PDB file of C-alpha atoms and ligand atoms in Angstrom:
ATOM      1  CA  MET A   1       0.000   0.000   0.000  1.00 39.00           C
ATOM      2  CA  ALA A   2       2.764   2.382   0.913  1.00 43.00           C
ATOM      3  CA  GLY A   3       3.988   2.556  -2.658  1.00 43.00           C
ATOM      4  CA  ILE A   4       0.693   3.699  -4.154  1.00 49.00           C
ATOM      5  CA  VAL A   5       1.025   7.315  -3.246  1.00 49.00           C
ATOM      6  CA  SER A   6       4.234   9.230  -3.392  1.00 46.00           C
ATOM      7  CA  PRO A   7       5.738  10.451  -0.106  1.00 45.00           C
ATOM      8  CA  GLY A   8       4.225  13.706   1.024  1.00 45.00           C
ATOM      9  CA  PHE A   9       1.237  13.373  -1.296  1.00 47.00           C
ATOM     10  CA  PHE A  10      -1.198  14.168   1.518  1.00 50.00           C
ATOM     11  CA  GLY A  11      -0.932  17.816   2.371  1.00 48.00           C
ATOM     12  CA  ARG A  12       2.732  18.506   2.074  1.00 50.00           C
ATOM     13  CA  ARG A  13       2.847  18.407  -1.671  1.00 49.00           C
ATOM     14  CA  ARG A  14       0.179  21.086  -1.924  1.00 54.00           C
ATOM     15  CA  ASP A  15       2.390  23.315   0.172  1.00 63.00           C
ATOM     16  CA  ALA A  16       5.130  23.186  -2.452  1.00 67.00           C
ATOM     17  CA  SER A  17       3.359  25.808  -4.582  1.00 81.00           C
ATOM     18  CA  PRO A  18       5.780  28.346  -6.066  1.00 89.00           C
ATOM     19  CA  ARG A  19       3.296  30.939  -4.848  1.00 94.00           C
ATOM     20  CA  LEU A  20       3.883  29.963  -1.218  1.00 97.00           C
ATOM     21  CA  PRO A  21       6.497  32.083   0.587  1.00 97.00           C
ATOM     22  CA  PRO A  22       9.002  30.353   2.882  1.00 96.00           C
ATOM     23  CA  GLY A  23       7.629  29.065   6.180  1.00 97.00           C
ATOM     24  CA  GLN A  24       3.979  29.363   5.115  1.00 97.00           C
ATOM     25  CA  TYR A  25       1.293  26.668   4.794  1.00 97.00           C
ATOM     26  CA  LEU A  26      -1.882  26.777   2.724  1.00 97.00           C
ATOM     27  CA  VAL A  27      -5.371  27.143   4.129  1.00 97.00           C
ATOM     28  CA  ARG A  28      -8.654  26.747   2.295  1.00 96.00           C
ATOM     29  CA  ASP A  29     -10.802  28.499   4.888  1.00 97.00           C
ATOM     30  CA  PHE A  30     -10.382  32.200   5.669  1.00 97.00           C
ATOM     31  CA  PRO A  31      -9.136  32.633   9.249  1.00 97.00           C
ATOM     32  CA  VAL A  32     -10.214  35.713  11.189  1.00 97.00           C
ATOM     33  CA  LEU A  33      -7.477  37.511  13.106  1.00 95.00           C
ATOM     34  CA  SER A  34      -8.272  40.683  15.004  1.00 95.00           C
ATOM     35  CA  ALA A  35      -6.485  42.276  17.940  1.00 94.00           C
ATOM     36  CA  GLY A  36      -9.784  43.472  19.414  1.00 93.00           C
ATOM     37  CA  PRO A  37     -13.538  43.356  18.915  1.00 95.00           C
ATOM     38  CA  THR A  38     -15.076  43.969  15.496  1.00 97.00           C
ATOM     39  CA  PRO A  39     -16.038  47.644  15.501  1.00 95.00           C
ATOM     40  CA  ARG A  40     -19.550  48.599  14.448  1.00 93.00           C
ATOM     41  CA  VAL A  41     -19.129  50.921  11.479  1.00 95.00           C
ATOM     42  CA  ASN A  42     -22.150  52.919  10.347  1.00 95.00           C
ATOM     43  CA  LEU A  43     -22.268  53.548   6.596  1.00 97.00           C
ATOM     44  CA  ASP A  44     -24.284  56.757   7.109  1.00 97.00           C
ATOM     45  CA  THR A  45     -21.357  58.343   8.944  1.00 96.00           C
ATOM     46  CA  TRP A  46     -18.530  56.363   7.311  1.00 98.00           C
ATOM     47  CA  GLU A  47     -15.832  58.559   5.887  1.00 98.00           C
ATOM     48  CA  PHE A  48     -12.470  57.767   4.345  1.00 98.00           C
ATOM     49  CA  ARG A  49      -9.800  60.428   4.716  1.00 98.00           C
ATOM     50  CA  ILE A  50      -6.389  61.045   3.229  1.00 98.00           C
ATOM     51  CA  ALA A  51      -4.340  63.716   4.979  1.00 98.00           C
ATOM     52  CA  THR A  52      -1.059  64.954   3.560  1.00 98.00           C
ATOM     53  CA  GLU A  53       2.073  66.040   5.407  1.00 98.00           C
ATOM     54  CA  THR A  54       1.039  69.678   4.862  1.00 98.00           C
ATOM     55  CA  GLY A  55      -2.407  69.138   6.366  1.00 96.00           C
ATOM     56  CA  GLU A  56      -4.336  68.983   3.114  1.00 97.00           C
ATOM     57  CA  LYS A  57      -7.301  66.613   3.468  1.00 98.00           C
ATOM     58  CA  ARG A  58      -9.479  64.722   1.066  1.00 98.00           C
ATOM     59  CA  THR A  59     -12.532  62.806   2.221  1.00 98.00           C
ATOM     60  CA  TRP A  60     -15.127  60.502   0.698  1.00 98.00           C
ATOM     61  CA  ASP A  61     -18.425  59.447   2.213  1.00 98.00           C
ATOM     62  CA  TRP A  62     -19.767  55.988   1.371  1.00 98.00           C
ATOM     63  CA  PRO A  63     -21.747  56.981  -1.768  1.00 98.00           C
ATOM     64  CA  ALA A  64     -18.791  59.000  -3.100  1.00 98.00           C
ATOM     65  CA  PHE A  65     -16.460  56.088  -2.426  1.00 98.00           C
ATOM     66  CA  GLN A  66     -18.780  53.638  -4.200  1.00 98.00           C
ATOM     67  CA  ALA A  67     -18.851  55.971  -7.204  1.00 98.00           C
ATOM     68  CA  LEU A  68     -15.073  55.733  -7.676  1.00 98.00           C
ATOM     69  CA  PRO A  69     -13.753  53.396 -10.371  1.00 98.00           C
ATOM     70  CA  ALA A  70     -13.091  50.000  -8.803  1.00 98.00           C
ATOM     71  CA  ASP A  71     -10.845  47.055  -9.645  1.00 98.00           C
ATOM     72  CA  ASP A  72     -11.573  43.357  -9.381  1.00 98.00           C
ATOM     73  CA  VAL A  73      -8.375  41.673  -8.274  1.00 98.00           C
ATOM     74  CA  THR A  74      -7.339  38.136  -7.412  1.00 98.00           C
ATOM     75  CA  VAL A  75      -4.413  37.970  -5.015  1.00 98.00           C
ATOM     76  CA  ASP A  76      -2.630  35.652  -2.578  1.00 98.00           C
ATOM     77  CA  LEU A  77      -2.712  36.471   1.157  1.00 98.00           C
ATOM     78  CA  HIS A  78       0.121  35.705   3.580  1.00 98.00           C
ATOM     79  CA  CYS A  79      -0.319  36.052   7.345  1.00 98.00           C
ATOM     80  CA  VAL A  80       2.681  36.286   9.661  1.00 98.00           C
ATOM     81  CA  THR A  81       1.131  33.460  11.744  1.00 97.00           C
ATOM     82  CA  LYS A  82       2.115  31.298   8.739  1.00 98.00           C
ATOM     83  CA  TRP A  83      -1.133  30.662   6.883  1.00 98.00           C
ATOM     84  CA  SER A  84      -1.451  31.673   3.242  1.00 98.00           C
ATOM     85  CA  LYS A  85      -4.582  31.713   1.144  1.00 98.00           C
ATOM     86  CA  LEU A  86      -4.155  31.696  -2.620  1.00 97.00           C
ATOM     87  CA  ALA A  87      -6.306  33.338  -5.283  1.00 97.00           C
ATOM     88  CA  THR A  88      -8.653  35.432  -3.153  1.00 98.00           C
ATOM     89  CA  SER A  89     -11.015  37.702  -5.118  1.00 98.00           C
ATOM     90  CA  TRP A  90     -11.639  41.273  -4.067  1.00 98.00           C
ATOM     91  CA  ARG A  91     -13.308  44.419  -5.314  1.00 98.00           C
ATOM     92  CA  GLY A  92     -11.934  47.753  -4.278  1.00 98.00           C
ATOM     93  CA  VAL A  93     -10.586  51.151  -5.165  1.00 98.00           C
ATOM     94  CA  SER A  94      -6.911  51.324  -6.020  1.00 98.00           C
ATOM     95  CA  VAL A  95      -4.975  53.603  -3.677  1.00 98.00           C
ATOM     96  CA  ASP A  96      -3.574  55.186  -6.867  1.00 98.00           C
ATOM     97  CA  THR A  97      -7.103  56.375  -7.623  1.00 98.00           C
ATOM     98  CA  LEU A  98      -7.439  57.845  -4.126  1.00 98.00           C
ATOM     99  CA  LEU A  99      -4.071  59.603  -4.371  1.00 98.00           C
ATOM    100  CA  ASP A 100      -4.725  60.944  -7.861  1.00 98.00           C
ATOM    101  CA  GLY A 101      -4.289  64.720  -7.842  1.00 96.00           C
ATOM    102  CA  ILE A 102      -3.031  64.854  -4.253  1.00 97.00           C
ATOM    103  CA  GLU A 103       0.201  66.777  -3.991  1.00 97.00           C
ATOM    104  CA  THR A 104       2.657  65.191  -1.609  1.00 98.00           C
ATOM    105  CA  ASP A 105       6.356  64.681  -1.029  1.00 98.00           C
ATOM    106  CA  ALA A 106       5.656  62.204   1.764  1.00 98.00           C
ATOM    107  CA  GLU A 107       7.584  58.947   1.759  1.00 98.00           C
ATOM    108  CA  TYR A 108       5.628  57.177   4.478  1.00 98.00           C
ATOM    109  CA  ALA A 109       2.060  56.277   5.243  1.00 99.00           C
ATOM    110  CA  LEU A 110       0.344  55.599   8.550  1.00 99.00           C
ATOM    111  CA  VAL A 111      -2.941  53.786   8.048  1.00 99.00           C
ATOM    112  CA  HIS A 112      -5.756  54.238  10.589  1.00 98.00           C
ATOM    113  CA  ALA A 113      -8.687  51.936  11.257  1.00 98.00           C
ATOM    114  CA  PHE A 114     -11.924  52.263  13.193  1.00 97.00           C
ATOM    115  CA  GLY A 115     -11.226  50.756  16.603  1.00 97.00           C
ATOM    116  CA  GLY A 116      -7.769  52.318  16.822  1.00 97.00           C
ATOM    117  CA  TYR A 117      -5.617  49.823  14.875  1.00 98.00           C
ATOM    118  CA  THR A 118      -2.775  51.367  12.885  1.00 98.00           C
ATOM    119  CA  THR A 119      -0.101  50.105  10.524  1.00 98.00           C
ATOM    120  CA  ASN A 120       2.743  51.844   8.697  1.00 99.00           C
ATOM    121  CA  LEU A 121       4.401  51.327   5.347  1.00 98.00           C
ATOM    122  CA  PRO A 122       6.311  53.269   2.722  1.00 98.00           C
ATOM    123  CA  LEU A 123       3.945  55.284   0.536  1.00 98.00           C
ATOM    124  CA  ALA A 124       5.558  53.633  -2.516  1.00 98.00           C
ATOM    125  CA  ASP A 125       4.047  50.326  -1.384  1.00 98.00           C
ATOM    126  CA  LEU A 126       0.561  51.791  -1.665  1.00 98.00           C
ATOM    127  CA  ARG A 127       1.175  53.049  -5.205  1.00 98.00           C
ATOM    128  CA  GLY A 128       1.640  51.386  -8.568  1.00 98.00           C
ATOM    129  CA  GLY A 129      -1.389  49.070  -8.484  1.00 98.00           C
ATOM    130  CA  LYS A 130      -0.185  47.262  -5.358  1.00 98.00           C
ATOM    131  CA  ALA A 131      -2.845  48.317  -2.826  1.00 98.00           C
ATOM    132  CA  TRP A 132      -6.589  48.794  -2.626  1.00 98.00           C
ATOM    133  CA  VAL A 133      -9.288  49.896  -0.253  1.00 99.00           C
ATOM    134  CA  ALA A 134     -11.468  46.835  -0.703  1.00 98.00           C
ATOM    135  CA  TYR A 135     -15.188  46.547   0.033  1.00 98.00           C
ATOM    136  CA  GLY A 136     -16.062  43.365  -1.835  1.00 98.00           C
ATOM    137  CA  TYR A 137     -14.851  39.818  -1.251  1.00 98.00           C
ATOM    138  CA  ASP A 138     -15.727  36.766  -3.329  1.00 98.00           C
ATOM    139  CA  GLY A 139     -18.551  38.541  -5.132  1.00 98.00           C
ATOM    140  CA  ALA A 140     -20.285  39.874  -2.016  1.00 98.00           C
ATOM    141  CA  ASP A 141     -19.965  42.776   0.404  1.00 98.00           C
ATOM    142  CA  LEU A 142     -16.916  42.394   2.623  1.00 98.00           C
ATOM    143  CA  THR A 143     -18.139  40.964   5.944  1.00 98.00           C
ATOM    144  CA  PRO A 144     -17.446  42.820   9.223  1.00 98.00           C
ATOM    145  CA  GLU A 145     -15.110  40.145  10.617  1.00 97.00           C
ATOM    146  CA  HIS A 146     -12.868  40.471   7.568  1.00 98.00           C
ATOM    147  CA  GLY A 147     -12.855  44.256   7.752  1.00 98.00           C
ATOM    148  CA  GLY A 148     -16.117  45.407   6.194  1.00 98.00           C
ATOM    149  CA  PRO A 149     -17.346  47.827   5.177  1.00 98.00           C
ATOM    150  CA  ALA A 150     -13.844  48.448   3.792  1.00 98.00           C
ATOM    151  CA  ARG A 151     -10.307  47.327   4.487  1.00 98.00           C
ATOM    152  CA  LEU A 152      -6.899  48.045   3.116  1.00 99.00           C
ATOM    153  CA  LEU A 153      -5.523  45.280   0.886  1.00 98.00           C
ATOM    154  CA  VAL A 154      -1.745  45.182   0.429  1.00 98.00           C
ATOM    155  CA  PRO A 155      -1.163  41.595  -0.627  1.00 98.00           C
ATOM    156  CA  HIS A 156       2.579  41.844  -1.291  1.00 98.00           C
ATOM    157  CA  LEU A 157       3.206  42.399   2.435  1.00 98.00           C
ATOM    158  CA  TYR A 158       2.173  40.261   5.421  1.00 98.00           C
ATOM    159  CA  LEU A 159      -1.531  40.623   6.072  1.00 98.00           C
ATOM    160  CA  TRP A 160      -1.205  42.704   9.250  1.00 98.00           C
ATOM    161  CA  LYS A 161      -0.497  45.634   6.901  1.00 98.00           C
ATOM    162  CA  SER A 162      -3.968  45.179   5.388  1.00 98.00           C
ATOM    163  CA  ALA A 163      -5.870  47.171   8.013  1.00 98.00           C
ATOM    164  CA  LYS A 164      -9.446  46.052   8.468  1.00 98.00           C
ATOM    165  CA  TRP A 165     -12.172  48.719   8.962  1.00 98.00           C
ATOM    166  CA  VAL A 166      -9.814  51.236   7.412  1.00 98.00           C
ATOM    167  CA  ARG A 167     -10.790  54.862   7.818  1.00 98.00           C
ATOM    168  CA  GLY A 168      -7.854  56.821   6.536  1.00 98.00           C
ATOM    169  CA  ILE A 169      -4.242  57.219   5.536  1.00 99.00           C
ATOM    170  CA  ASP A 170      -1.873  59.887   6.832  1.00 98.00           C
ATOM    171  CA  LEU A 171       0.916  60.757   4.396  1.00 98.00           C
ATOM    172  CA  ARG A 172       4.027  61.536   6.442  1.00 98.00           C
ATOM    173  CA  ARG A 173       7.563  62.826   6.010  1.00 98.00           C
ATOM    174  CA  THR A 174       8.722  60.520   8.783  1.00 98.00           C
ATOM    175  CA  ASP A 175       7.958  56.898   9.489  1.00 98.00           C
ATOM    176  CA  GLU A 176       5.882  56.063  12.551  1.00 98.00           C
ATOM    177  CA  ARG A 177       5.353  52.466  13.644  1.00 98.00           C
ATOM    178  CA  GLY A 178       1.830  51.096  13.789  1.00 98.00           C
ATOM    179  CA  PHE A 179       0.175  48.744  16.271  1.00 98.00           C
ATOM    180  CA  TRP A 180       2.001  45.460  15.549  1.00 98.00           C
ATOM    181  CA  GLU A 181       5.165  47.193  14.408  1.00 98.00           C
ATOM    182  CA  GLN A 182       5.462  48.809  17.868  1.00 98.00           C
ATOM    183  CA  LEU A 183       4.945  45.388  19.442  1.00 98.00           C
ATOM    184  CA  GLY A 184       7.912  43.880  17.610  1.00 98.00           C
ATOM    185  CA  TYR A 185       6.667  42.917  14.189  1.00 98.00           C
ATOM    186  CA  HIS A 186       8.948  43.799  11.293  1.00 98.00           C
ATOM    187  CA  ASN A 187       8.667  47.377  10.101  1.00 98.00           C
ATOM    188  CA  TYR A 188       8.236  46.320   6.451  1.00 98.00           C
ATOM    189  CA  GLY A 189       6.978  42.713   6.417  1.00 98.00           C
ATOM    190  CA  ASP A 190       7.951  41.138   3.084  1.00 98.00           C
ATOM    191  CA  PRO A 191       6.676  37.533   3.220  1.00 98.00           C
ATOM    192  CA  TRP A 192       9.187  36.371   0.576  1.00 98.00           C
ATOM    193  CA  LEU A 193      12.046  37.556   2.815  1.00 98.00           C
ATOM    194  CA  GLU A 194      10.336  36.215   5.960  1.00 98.00           C
ATOM    195  CA  GLN A 195      10.394  39.650   7.572  1.00 98.00           C
ATOM    196  CA  ARG A 196       8.197  38.576  10.478  1.00 98.00           C
ATOM    197  CA  TYR A 197       9.743  40.233  13.519  1.00 96.00           C
ATOM    198  CA  SER A 198      11.983  43.254  14.108  1.00 94.00           C
ATOM    199  CA  ALA A 199      15.166  41.198  14.195  1.00 91.00           C
ATOM    200  CA  ASP A 200      14.485  39.325  10.921  1.00 94.00           C
TER     201      ASP A 200
HETATM  202  N1  MTE B   1      -8.197  46.965  12.174  1.00 87.14           N
HETATM  203  C1  MTE B   1      -7.501  45.832  12.208  1.00 87.14           C
HETATM  204  N2  MTE B   1      -6.962  45.374  11.059  1.00 87.14           N
HETATM  205  C2  MTE B   1      -6.250  44.232  11.048  1.00 87.14           C
HETATM  206  C3  MTE B   1      -6.016  43.507  12.233  1.00 87.14           C
HETATM  207  C4  MTE B   1      -6.588  44.020  13.419  1.00 87.14           C
HETATM  208  O1  MTE B   1      -6.437  43.435  14.515  1.00 87.14           O
HETATM  209  N3  MTE B   1      -7.326  45.175  13.370  1.00 87.14           N
HETATM  210  N4  MTE B   1      -5.270  42.355  12.205  1.00 87.14           N
HETATM  211  C5  MTE B   1      -4.339  42.205  11.094  1.00 87.14           C
HETATM  212  C6  MTE B   1      -3.788  40.881  11.010  1.00 87.14           C
HETATM  213  S1  MTE B   1      -2.538  40.476  12.091  1.00 87.14           S
HETATM  214  C7  MTE B   1      -4.167  40.012  10.046  1.00 87.14           C
HETATM  215  S2  MTE B   1      -3.394  38.513   9.834  1.00 87.14           S
HETATM  216  C8  MTE B   1      -5.292  40.314   9.159  1.00 87.14           C
HETATM  217  C9  MTE B   1      -6.340  39.254   9.261  1.00 87.14           C
HETATM  218  O2  MTE B   1      -7.356  39.488   8.340  1.00 87.14           O
HETATM  219  P1  MTE B   1      -8.579  38.507   8.316  1.00 87.14           P
HETATM  220  O3  MTE B   1      -9.164  38.487   9.698  1.00 87.14           O
HETATM  221  O4  MTE B   1      -9.508  39.008   7.286  1.00 87.14           O
HETATM  222  O5  MTE B   1      -8.006  37.156   7.976  1.00 87.14           O
HETATM  223  O6  MTE B   1      -5.899  41.562   9.437  1.00 87.14           O
HETATM  224  C10 MTE B   1      -4.995  42.568   9.773  1.00 87.14           C
HETATM  225  N5  MTE B   1      -5.725  43.799   9.880  1.00 87.14           N
HETATM  226 MO1   MO B   2      -1.669  38.467  11.261  1.00 87.14          MO
END
């Protein structure tokens, strides 16, 4: 019997995908990871805000945000706790679209979420078709536990950078560490370089 299936056929072989960064394993479900309770976000008062380093502000209410051109994207997700989920489908507004026409020399971004969560990254990582404010998942509205009504989606970095219940982005001249980054997670978080913790 032992010779019928090749070694590692059950489970391990699936984890040999070239799309799987080092140290990660594949999941088929969609785990929920939140540092606190799921905030109740009211769409009637929802507002998304970009503030520049000079104090210029741009805001969208929910209808204005829905009216923006949106992308449908399929991306792989990698969580620092080692699960990865391949080929997830999202609908959202590219951060390029949100930044269009905003004058800034900022090199850093600090992302804010309802509930107080924050995360930081270089502004360049939000540009160039690499990041979205997503409100749809798998053909439906994004559910509250996964960050609905809208979350940041930055799939090329570990998933803690993809702030759920996102409410705004501050464009900054200087870098400021966010919630997990202050607690010892890596400042950048490239899953392909296994940048999990500060010392990596
Ligand atoms: N606002 C907020 N966003 C957050 C978090 C959080 O605790 N609060 N957790 C982060 C972490 S560590 C991960 S792995 C992902 C989990 O997203 P999911 O629950 O949709 O899988 O959300 C990220 N975004
Ligand atoms: Mo995470």
